[in-house]
């Protein structure tokens, strides 16, 4: 019998909720596991949607929706699945052509509830003038999923002249935000936890392709589009700064945070810049076209509250800095994980 010390036990790495929430942990998972395993690391930044090889006018995007609860003020998992995929296509300058839907439902789910969700999918698709043309349905045993998961895949066609990319921002660009932030994440959290804020806060879930279409006349002057979903505005600005190798400066006073959202975040210790949104976008626009872009946004219902919140600068590359209301400068870091899991 050996009296030697036992070998140390190496703790096995395990998946965390933060790996799927759009921050630093998601990036680590993509770089170290997912992309190497697939054997094809795409050149350039990871965008919300991909250009199809051989036909760069067609755009493809897919997304899984696992939001909890299924229904929340301003939307539900059905409409969210359509809006989220349509918006991912729009961020590459594309209008939706067709959708596919996968339904994974838990045994025992009330059929009336499933019918309501699917009717919401249909209504949202009709509202975007796009058809759900194919899909799949699976029913799994109790406990295998949390009631219902949806996966939506979309194909879009790019608006002529638009080539937005997370890598196309340039020093001097104006940074525009199409509307207030923090509504979706706080609405979902309040409903899930019964916090009572849902009487004053509703999700901003809505399609943004018509807003992007209004920006079409800017052509090559529209450098970058992103919708700040998981990780919020903080993650989105950091991704653009990193991928375009620019610095970003924003003004806290210019960023629209609704009072109920600010109150909820203050009470819960959340940063509204890192709270998810589902109905606003960030645009980096050539400085000489900033006024035209703002006017185009404000001409639409979705962009009626658009504002200029900052600008891109030459450096330090990859850094996002906010000028606070007190006149200080605060570095806005990439969130490590998501403050609010299961919000999309």
mmCIF file of C-alpha atoms in Angstrom:
data_model
loop_
_atom_site.group_PDB
_atom_site.id
_atom_site.type_symbol
_atom_site.label_atom_id
_atom_site.label_comp_id
_atom_site.label_asym_id
_atom_site.label_seq_id
_atom_site.Cartn_x
_atom_site.Cartn_y
_atom_site.Cartn_z
ATOM 1 C CA UNK A 1 0.000 0.000 0.000
ATOM 2 C CA UNK A 2 1.452 3.344 -1.028
ATOM 3 C CA UNK A 3 1.867 6.091 1.539
ATOM 4 C CA UNK A 4 2.416 8.724 -1.145
ATOM 5 C CA UNK A 5 0.162 11.726 -1.624
ATOM 6 C CA UNK A 6 -2.690 11.177 -4.075
ATOM 7 C CA UNK A 7 -2.543 12.940 -7.414
ATOM 8 C CA UNK A 8 -4.471 16.191 -7.413
ATOM 9 C CA UNK A 9 -7.925 15.955 -8.971
ATOM 10 C CA UNK A 10 -8.334 18.269 -11.932
ATOM 11 C CA UNK A 11 -11.767 19.840 -11.917
ATOM 12 C CA UNK A 12 -13.495 19.251 -15.247
ATOM 13 C CA UNK A 13 -14.468 22.430 -17.078
ATOM 14 C CA UNK A 14 -18.212 22.804 -17.378
ATOM 15 C CA UNK A 15 -20.570 25.021 -19.291
ATOM 16 C CA UNK A 16 -21.932 28.027 -17.416
ATOM 17 C CA UNK A 17 -24.985 30.171 -18.104
ATOM 18 C CA UNK A 18 -22.624 33.027 -18.873
ATOM 19 C CA UNK A 19 -21.206 31.116 -21.839
ATOM 20 C CA UNK A 20 -24.422 31.750 -23.740
ATOM 21 C CA UNK A 21 -25.103 35.352 -22.885
ATOM 22 C CA UNK A 22 -23.093 37.408 -25.324
ATOM 23 C CA UNK A 23 -20.191 38.657 -23.173
ATOM 24 C CA UNK A 24 -16.583 37.641 -22.683
ATOM 25 C CA UNK A 25 -17.480 34.063 -21.757
ATOM 26 C CA UNK A 26 -19.391 33.624 -25.008
ATOM 27 C CA UNK A 27 -16.381 34.876 -26.944
ATOM 28 C CA UNK A 28 -14.129 32.435 -25.127
ATOM 29 C CA UNK A 29 -16.485 29.539 -25.899
ATOM 30 C CA UNK A 30 -16.582 30.454 -29.578
ATOM 31 C CA UNK A 31 -12.811 30.901 -29.891
ATOM 32 C CA UNK A 32 -11.689 27.862 -27.906
ATOM 33 C CA UNK A 33 -14.390 25.257 -28.554
ATOM 34 C CA UNK A 34 -17.160 25.955 -31.027
ATOM 35 C CA UNK A 35 -15.314 27.415 -34.013
ATOM 36 C CA UNK A 36 -12.286 25.077 -33.814
ATOM 37 C CA UNK A 37 -14.620 22.079 -33.533
ATOM 38 C CA UNK A 38 -16.468 23.119 -36.693
ATOM 39 C CA UNK A 39 -13.170 23.347 -38.518
ATOM 40 C CA UNK A 40 -13.880 26.577 -40.345
ATOM 41 C CA UNK A 41 -13.048 29.860 -38.640
ATOM 42 C CA UNK A 42 -14.561 32.582 -40.840
ATOM 43 C CA UNK A 43 -12.365 35.554 -41.738
ATOM 44 C CA UNK A 44 -13.265 38.878 -40.190
ATOM 45 C CA UNK A 45 -15.724 39.579 -37.386
ATOM 46 C CA UNK A 46 -18.561 37.315 -36.312
ATOM 47 C CA UNK A 47 -21.641 39.164 -37.552
ATOM 48 C CA UNK A 48 -25.323 38.873 -36.668
ATOM 49 C CA UNK A 49 -25.878 37.261 -40.069
ATOM 50 C CA UNK A 50 -23.638 35.771 -42.773
ATOM 51 C CA UNK A 51 -23.371 36.447 -46.494
ATOM 52 C CA UNK A 52 -24.060 33.291 -48.474
ATOM 53 C CA UNK A 53 -20.980 31.978 -50.332
ATOM 54 C CA UNK A 54 -21.332 32.573 -54.044
ATOM 55 C CA UNK A 55 -24.162 35.106 -53.669
ATOM 56 C CA UNK A 56 -23.272 38.032 -51.455
ATOM 57 C CA UNK A 57 -26.675 39.614 -51.968
ATOM 58 C CA UNK A 58 -28.290 36.843 -49.879
ATOM 59 C CA UNK A 59 -27.914 36.815 -46.097
ATOM 60 C CA UNK A 60 -28.527 33.943 -43.650
ATOM 61 C CA UNK A 61 -29.128 34.046 -39.904
ATOM 62 C CA UNK A 62 -30.329 31.570 -37.276
ATOM 63 C CA UNK A 63 -31.138 32.039 -33.614
ATOM 64 C CA UNK A 64 -32.506 30.005 -30.707
ATOM 65 C CA UNK A 65 -35.042 31.519 -28.302
ATOM 66 C CA UNK A 66 -35.306 30.227 -24.740
ATOM 67 C CA UNK A 67 -36.818 33.240 -22.966
ATOM 68 C CA UNK A 68 -38.346 32.709 -19.540
ATOM 69 C CA UNK A 69 -41.216 33.517 -19.089
ATOM 70 C CA UNK A 70 -42.793 32.736 -22.446
ATOM 71 C CA UNK A 71 -45.090 35.772 -22.188
ATOM 72 C CA UNK A 72 -44.039 39.224 -20.981
ATOM 73 C CA UNK A 73 -45.273 42.810 -21.361
ATOM 74 C CA UNK A 74 -44.724 43.897 -24.951
ATOM 75 C CA UNK A 75 -44.295 40.443 -26.453
ATOM 76 C CA UNK A 76 -43.785 36.709 -26.120
ATOM 77 C CA UNK A 77 -41.380 34.026 -27.320
ATOM 78 C CA UNK A 78 -43.281 33.733 -30.623
ATOM 79 C CA UNK A 79 -43.094 37.344 -31.786
ATOM 80 C CA UNK A 80 -39.589 37.635 -30.307
ATOM 81 C CA UNK A 81 -38.342 34.744 -32.451
ATOM 82 C CA UNK A 82 -39.506 36.489 -35.624
ATOM 83 C CA UNK A 83 -38.334 39.971 -34.669
ATOM 84 C CA UNK A 84 -34.944 38.716 -33.501
ATOM 85 C CA UNK A 85 -34.139 36.943 -36.757
ATOM 86 C CA UNK A 86 -35.530 39.707 -38.982
ATOM 87 C CA UNK A 87 -33.379 42.175 -37.055
ATOM 88 C CA UNK A 88 -30.239 40.070 -37.416
ATOM 89 C CA UNK A 89 -30.760 40.105 -41.178
ATOM 90 C CA UNK A 90 -31.392 43.844 -41.101
ATOM 91 C CA UNK A 91 -28.098 44.490 -39.318
ATOM 92 C CA UNK A 92 -26.364 43.276 -42.491
ATOM 93 C CA UNK A 93 -28.503 45.621 -44.569
ATOM 94 C CA UNK A 94 -30.979 42.944 -45.692
ATOM 95 C CA UNK A 95 -34.747 42.679 -45.906
ATOM 96 C CA UNK A 96 -36.340 39.317 -44.984
ATOM 97 C CA UNK A 97 -37.242 36.891 -47.769
ATOM 98 C CA UNK A 98 -38.294 33.740 -45.869
ATOM 99 C CA UNK A 99 -38.187 32.128 -42.427
ATOM 100 C CA UNK A 100 -37.905 28.589 -41.068
ATOM 101 C CA UNK A 101 -39.138 27.628 -37.605
ATOM 102 C CA UNK A 102 -38.174 24.781 -35.286
ATOM 103 C CA UNK A 103 -40.420 24.065 -32.291
ATOM 104 C CA UNK A 104 -39.091 22.020 -29.359
ATOM 105 C CA UNK A 105 -41.890 21.568 -26.827
ATOM 106 C CA UNK A 106 -42.054 19.761 -23.496
ATOM 107 C CA UNK A 107 -44.506 16.928 -22.977
ATOM 108 C CA UNK A 108 -47.485 18.174 -20.996
ATOM 109 C CA UNK A 109 -47.430 21.738 -22.293
ATOM 110 C CA UNK A 110 -51.029 22.982 -22.673
ATOM 111 C CA UNK A 111 -51.984 23.007 -26.341
ATOM 112 C CA UNK A 112 -53.794 26.315 -25.859
ATOM 113 C CA UNK A 113 -50.523 27.908 -24.740
ATOM 114 C CA UNK A 114 -48.629 26.455 -27.703
ATOM 115 C CA UNK A 115 -51.378 27.635 -30.060
ATOM 116 C CA UNK A 116 -51.120 31.179 -28.670
ATOM 117 C CA UNK A 117 -47.351 31.249 -29.213
ATOM 118 C CA UNK A 118 -47.591 29.942 -32.770
ATOM 119 C CA UNK A 119 -50.351 32.385 -33.621
ATOM 120 C CA UNK A 120 -48.019 35.105 -32.373
ATOM 121 C CA UNK A 121 -45.285 33.788 -34.707
ATOM 122 C CA UNK A 122 -47.699 33.984 -37.635
ATOM 123 C CA UNK A 123 -48.905 37.471 -36.739
ATOM 124 C CA UNK A 124 -45.355 38.782 -36.356
ATOM 125 C CA UNK A 125 -44.276 37.227 -39.664
ATOM 126 C CA UNK A 126 -47.227 38.780 -41.487
ATOM 127 C CA UNK A 127 -46.358 42.110 -39.901
ATOM 128 C CA UNK A 128 -42.870 41.810 -41.409
ATOM 129 C CA UNK A 129 -44.274 40.713 -44.790
ATOM 130 C CA UNK A 130 -42.309 37.469 -44.638
ATOM 131 C CA UNK A 131 -43.553 33.866 -44.733
ATOM 132 C CA UNK A 132 -42.563 30.906 -42.574
ATOM 133 C CA UNK A 133 -41.993 28.395 -45.373
ATOM 134 C CA UNK A 134 -40.520 25.350 -43.592
ATOM 135 C CA UNK A 135 -39.648 23.998 -40.169
ATOM 136 C CA UNK A 136 -39.651 21.105 -37.724
ATOM 137 C CA UNK A 137 -41.468 20.088 -34.548
ATOM 138 C CA UNK A 138 -40.177 17.939 -31.697
ATOM 139 C CA UNK A 139 -41.846 16.955 -28.429
ATOM 140 C CA UNK A 140 -39.488 15.841 -25.644
ATOM 141 C CA UNK A 141 -40.066 14.264 -22.258
ATOM 142 C CA UNK A 142 -40.884 16.340 -19.193
ATOM 143 C CA UNK A 143 -37.876 18.188 -17.866
ATOM 144 C CA UNK A 144 -35.869 17.996 -21.099
ATOM 145 C CA UNK A 145 -36.661 21.642 -21.909
ATOM 146 C CA UNK A 146 -38.329 24.468 -20.019
ATOM 147 C CA UNK A 147 -41.759 24.220 -21.688
ATOM 148 C CA UNK A 148 -40.847 25.587 -25.112
ATOM 149 C CA UNK A 149 -37.772 26.508 -27.182
ATOM 150 C CA UNK A 150 -37.965 28.029 -30.675
ATOM 151 C CA UNK A 151 -35.292 28.294 -33.349
ATOM 152 C CA UNK A 152 -35.822 30.674 -36.248
ATOM 153 C CA UNK A 153 -33.709 30.773 -39.400
ATOM 154 C CA UNK A 154 -34.035 33.602 -41.874
ATOM 155 C CA UNK A 155 -32.896 34.376 -45.395
ATOM 156 C CA UNK A 156 -32.704 37.996 -46.500
ATOM 157 C CA UNK A 157 -31.716 40.006 -49.552
ATOM 158 C CA UNK A 158 -29.433 42.973 -49.123
ATOM 159 C CA UNK A 159 -30.680 46.478 -49.871
ATOM 160 C CA UNK A 160 -28.698 47.748 -52.895
ATOM 161 C CA UNK A 161 -25.741 49.870 -51.835
ATOM 162 C CA UNK A 162 -25.703 48.816 -48.165
ATOM 163 C CA UNK A 163 -22.695 46.856 -46.877
ATOM 164 C CA UNK A 164 -22.725 47.420 -43.085
ATOM 165 C CA UNK A 165 -20.301 45.407 -40.982
ATOM 166 C CA UNK A 166 -18.949 45.462 -37.445
ATOM 167 C CA UNK A 167 -15.527 45.971 -39.045
ATOM 168 C CA UNK A 168 -16.456 49.045 -41.111
ATOM 169 C CA UNK A 169 -16.634 51.773 -38.435
ATOM 170 C CA UNK A 170 -14.130 54.588 -39.009
ATOM 171 C CA UNK A 171 -12.665 57.383 -36.847
ATOM 172 C CA UNK A 172 -14.954 60.386 -36.994
ATOM 173 C CA UNK A 173 -18.138 58.343 -37.459
ATOM 174 C CA UNK A 174 -21.210 59.562 -35.640
ATOM 175 C CA UNK A 175 -22.733 56.953 -33.319
ATOM 176 C CA UNK A 176 -26.532 56.957 -33.478
ATOM 177 C CA UNK A 177 -28.995 55.083 -31.261
ATOM 178 C CA UNK A 178 -32.516 54.561 -32.600
ATOM 179 C CA UNK A 179 -34.326 54.564 -29.273
ATOM 180 C CA UNK A 180 -34.302 54.037 -25.499
ATOM 181 C CA UNK A 181 -32.405 51.149 -23.924
ATOM 182 C CA UNK A 182 -33.063 48.588 -21.199
ATOM 183 C CA UNK A 183 -36.769 47.969 -21.758
ATOM 184 C CA UNK A 184 -36.680 44.318 -22.845
ATOM 185 C CA UNK A 185 -34.371 42.957 -20.166
ATOM 186 C CA UNK A 186 -36.081 44.721 -17.285
ATOM 187 C CA UNK A 187 -39.568 43.767 -18.536
ATOM 188 C CA UNK A 188 -38.625 40.080 -18.736
ATOM 189 C CA UNK A 189 -36.882 40.096 -15.344
ATOM 190 C CA UNK A 190 -39.753 41.888 -13.610
ATOM 191 C CA UNK A 191 -42.310 39.438 -14.993
ATOM 192 C CA UNK A 192 -40.158 36.410 -14.150
ATOM 193 C CA UNK A 193 -39.477 37.471 -10.579
ATOM 194 C CA UNK A 194 -42.790 39.240 -9.870
ATOM 195 C CA UNK A 195 -41.057 42.533 -9.078
ATOM 196 C CA UNK A 196 -43.946 44.752 -10.161
ATOM 197 C CA UNK A 197 -42.065 46.874 -12.690
ATOM 198 C CA UNK A 198 -44.018 45.290 -15.544
ATOM 199 C CA UNK A 199 -46.830 47.799 -14.955
ATOM 200 C CA UNK A 200 -44.480 50.583 -16.099
ATOM 201 C CA UNK A 201 -42.065 48.729 -18.418
ATOM 202 C CA UNK A 202 -42.812 46.797 -21.606
ATOM 203 C CA UNK A 203 -40.358 45.079 -23.921
ATOM 204 C CA UNK A 204 -39.296 47.032 -27.007
ATOM 205 C CA UNK A 205 -39.459 43.859 -29.152
ATOM 206 C CA UNK A 206 -40.188 44.906 -32.750
ATOM 207 C CA UNK A 207 -38.772 44.498 -36.262
ATOM 208 C CA UNK A 208 -36.175 46.986 -37.481
ATOM 209 C CA UNK A 209 -35.953 46.207 -41.209
ATOM 210 C CA UNK A 210 -38.139 49.162 -42.176
ATOM 211 C CA UNK A 211 -35.865 51.461 -40.197
ATOM 212 C CA UNK A 212 -32.832 50.044 -42.020
ATOM 213 C CA UNK A 213 -34.632 50.453 -45.354
ATOM 214 C CA UNK A 214 -35.089 54.150 -44.533
ATOM 215 C CA UNK A 215 -31.306 54.387 -44.122
ATOM 216 C CA UNK A 216 -30.739 52.841 -47.570
ATOM 217 C CA UNK A 217 -30.040 56.172 -49.355
ATOM 218 C CA UNK A 218 -26.924 56.616 -47.190
ATOM 219 C CA UNK A 219 -25.298 53.787 -49.152
ATOM 220 C CA UNK A 220 -21.641 53.265 -48.271
ATOM 221 C CA UNK A 221 -21.860 56.061 -45.698
ATOM 222 C CA UNK A 222 -23.733 53.675 -43.390
ATOM 223 C CA UNK A 223 -20.734 51.827 -42.005
ATOM 224 C CA UNK A 224 -22.044 49.656 -39.162
ATOM 225 C CA UNK A 225 -25.369 48.449 -37.802
ATOM 226 C CA UNK A 226 -25.906 46.380 -34.664
ATOM 227 C CA UNK A 227 -28.880 45.726 -32.397
ATOM 228 C CA UNK A 228 -27.769 45.683 -28.749
ATOM 229 C CA UNK A 229 -29.448 42.468 -27.584
ATOM 230 C CA UNK A 230 -27.522 40.157 -25.222
ATOM 231 C CA UNK A 231 -24.967 42.188 -23.280
ATOM 232 C CA UNK A 232 -26.777 45.410 -24.151
ATOM 233 C CA UNK A 233 -25.240 48.596 -25.480
ATOM 234 C CA UNK A 234 -22.009 47.942 -23.563
ATOM 235 C CA UNK A 235 -21.304 44.663 -25.378
ATOM 236 C CA UNK A 236 -22.317 46.034 -28.780
ATOM 237 C CA UNK A 237 -20.068 49.097 -28.628
ATOM 238 C CA UNK A 238 -17.142 46.984 -27.411
ATOM 239 C CA UNK A 239 -17.603 44.491 -30.256
ATOM 240 C CA UNK A 240 -17.652 47.257 -32.856
ATOM 241 C CA UNK A 241 -14.635 49.015 -31.322
ATOM 242 C CA UNK A 242 -12.713 45.726 -31.308
ATOM 243 C CA UNK A 243 -13.673 44.580 -34.804
ATOM 244 C CA UNK A 244 -13.160 47.991 -36.432
ATOM 245 C CA UNK A 245 -10.026 48.806 -34.404
ATOM 246 C CA UNK A 246 -11.355 52.189 -33.329
ATOM 247 C CA UNK A 247 -12.107 53.870 -30.039
ATOM 248 C CA UNK A 248 -15.659 54.884 -29.150
ATOM 249 C CA UNK A 249 -16.665 57.850 -27.010
ATOM 250 C CA UNK A 250 -20.260 58.250 -25.827
ATOM 251 C CA UNK A 251 -22.060 60.824 -23.693
ATOM 252 C CA UNK A 252 -24.066 59.467 -20.763
ATOM 253 C CA UNK A 253 -26.518 62.369 -20.909
ATOM 254 C CA UNK A 254 -27.318 61.578 -24.550
ATOM 255 C CA UNK A 255 -28.148 57.900 -23.946
ATOM 256 C CA UNK A 256 -31.924 57.534 -23.442
ATOM 257 C CA UNK A 257 -32.683 55.397 -20.394
ATOM 258 C CA UNK A 258 -36.404 55.525 -19.459
ATOM 259 C CA UNK A 259 -37.018 56.511 -15.843
ATOM 260 C CA UNK A 260 -38.717 53.201 -14.888
ATOM 261 C CA UNK A 261 -35.734 51.296 -16.338
ATOM 262 C CA UNK A 262 -33.284 53.500 -14.435
ATOM 263 C CA UNK A 263 -35.261 52.965 -11.215
ATOM 264 C CA UNK A 264 -35.403 49.181 -11.704
ATOM 265 C CA UNK A 265 -31.689 48.962 -12.474
ATOM 266 C CA UNK A 266 -30.813 51.134 -9.476
ATOM 267 C CA UNK A 267 -32.890 48.951 -7.163
ATOM 268 C CA UNK A 268 -31.479 45.691 -8.548
ATOM 269 C CA UNK A 269 -27.869 46.826 -8.924
ATOM 270 C CA UNK A 270 -27.905 46.474 -12.720
ATOM 271 C CA UNK A 271 -26.119 48.581 -15.309
ATOM 272 C CA UNK A 272 -28.683 49.694 -17.938
ATOM 273 C CA UNK A 273 -25.890 49.766 -20.536
ATOM 274 C CA UNK A 274 -25.571 45.974 -20.184
ATOM 275 C CA UNK A 275 -29.318 45.178 -20.181
ATOM 276 C CA UNK A 276 -30.706 43.509 -23.318
ATOM 277 C CA UNK A 277 -32.825 45.288 -25.919
ATOM 278 C CA UNK A 278 -34.902 43.855 -28.778
ATOM 279 C CA UNK A 279 -36.135 46.900 -30.686
ATOM 280 C CA UNK A 280 -33.354 49.438 -31.130
ATOM 281 C CA UNK A 281 -30.166 49.634 -33.155
ATOM 282 C CA UNK A 282 -26.779 51.339 -33.121
ATOM 283 C CA UNK A 283 -25.510 52.896 -36.339
ATOM 284 C CA UNK A 284 -22.017 54.181 -37.151
ATOM 285 C CA UNK A 285 -22.364 56.723 -39.930
ATOM 286 C CA UNK A 286 -19.871 58.847 -41.885
ATOM 287 C CA UNK A 287 -19.805 62.282 -40.192
ATOM 288 C CA UNK A 288 -21.008 64.227 -43.254
ATOM 289 C CA UNK A 289 -24.128 62.025 -43.387
ATOM 290 C CA UNK A 290 -24.990 62.056 -39.690
ATOM 291 C CA UNK A 291 -27.780 64.646 -40.039
ATOM 292 C CA UNK A 292 -29.328 62.765 -42.966
ATOM 293 C CA UNK A 293 -29.166 59.499 -41.028
ATOM 294 C CA UNK A 294 -30.818 61.044 -37.982
ATOM 295 C CA UNK A 295 -33.594 62.537 -40.114
ATOM 296 C CA UNK A 296 -34.161 59.200 -41.870
ATOM 297 C CA UNK A 297 -34.394 57.367 -38.555
ATOM 298 C CA UNK A 298 -36.815 59.892 -37.082
ATOM 299 C CA UNK A 299 -39.051 59.621 -40.143
ATOM 300 C CA UNK A 300 -39.960 56.059 -39.066
ATOM 301 C CA UNK A 301 -42.021 54.827 -36.149
ATOM 302 C CA UNK A 302 -39.167 52.601 -34.960
ATOM 303 C CA UNK A 303 -36.619 55.440 -35.000
ATOM 304 C CA UNK A 304 -38.775 58.367 -33.858
ATOM 305 C CA UNK A 305 -36.628 58.793 -30.718
ATOM 306 C CA UNK A 306 -33.251 58.448 -32.460
ATOM 307 C CA UNK A 307 -30.334 60.443 -31.046
ATOM 308 C CA UNK A 308 -26.622 60.912 -31.574
ATOM 309 C CA UNK A 309 -24.863 59.420 -28.544
ATOM 310 C CA UNK A 310 -21.187 59.673 -29.461
ATOM 311 C CA UNK A 311 -18.484 59.247 -32.060
ATOM 312 C CA UNK A 312 -15.743 56.900 -33.142
ATOM 313 C CA UNK A 313 -12.151 58.027 -32.563
ATOM 314 C CA UNK A 314 -8.753 56.840 -33.711
ATOM 315 C CA UNK A 315 -7.805 55.270 -30.420
ATOM 316 C CA UNK A 316 -7.126 53.617 -28.144
ATOM 317 C CA UNK A 317 -8.414 50.932 -30.487
ATOM 318 C CA UNK A 318 -11.018 48.667 -28.910
ATOM 319 C CA UNK A 319 -11.770 50.945 -25.958
ATOM 320 C CA UNK A 320 -15.200 52.410 -25.179
ATOM 321 C CA UNK A 321 -15.264 55.487 -22.940
ATOM 322 C CA UNK A 322 -18.313 57.289 -21.567
ATOM 323 C CA UNK A 323 -18.377 60.902 -20.467
ATOM 324 C CA UNK A 324 -20.496 60.802 -17.298
ATOM 325 C CA UNK A 325 -23.028 63.373 -16.151
ATOM 326 C CA UNK A 326 -20.438 64.581 -13.633
ATOM 327 C CA UNK A 327 -17.909 65.252 -16.386
ATOM 328 C CA UNK A 328 -15.682 62.271 -15.551
ATOM 329 C CA UNK A 329 -14.604 59.590 -18.019
ATOM 330 C CA UNK A 330 -15.577 55.977 -17.414
ATOM 331 C CA UNK A 331 -14.311 52.988 -19.399
ATOM 332 C CA UNK A 332 -17.233 50.794 -20.509
ATOM 333 C CA UNK A 333 -15.950 47.231 -20.426
ATOM 334 C CA UNK A 334 -17.294 44.188 -22.247
ATOM 335 C CA UNK A 335 -19.631 42.334 -19.843
ATOM 336 C CA UNK A 336 -18.199 38.992 -18.788
ATOM 337 C CA UNK A 337 -21.580 37.312 -18.663
ATOM 338 C CA UNK A 338 -25.166 38.453 -18.836
ATOM 339 C CA UNK A 339 -26.713 40.228 -15.861
ATOM 340 C CA UNK A 340 -30.069 38.674 -16.751
ATOM 341 C CA UNK A 341 -30.050 35.098 -18.110
ATOM 342 C CA UNK A 342 -32.830 33.692 -20.309
ATOM 343 C CA UNK A 343 -33.964 37.034 -21.758
ATOM 344 C CA UNK A 344 -34.112 35.950 -25.407
#
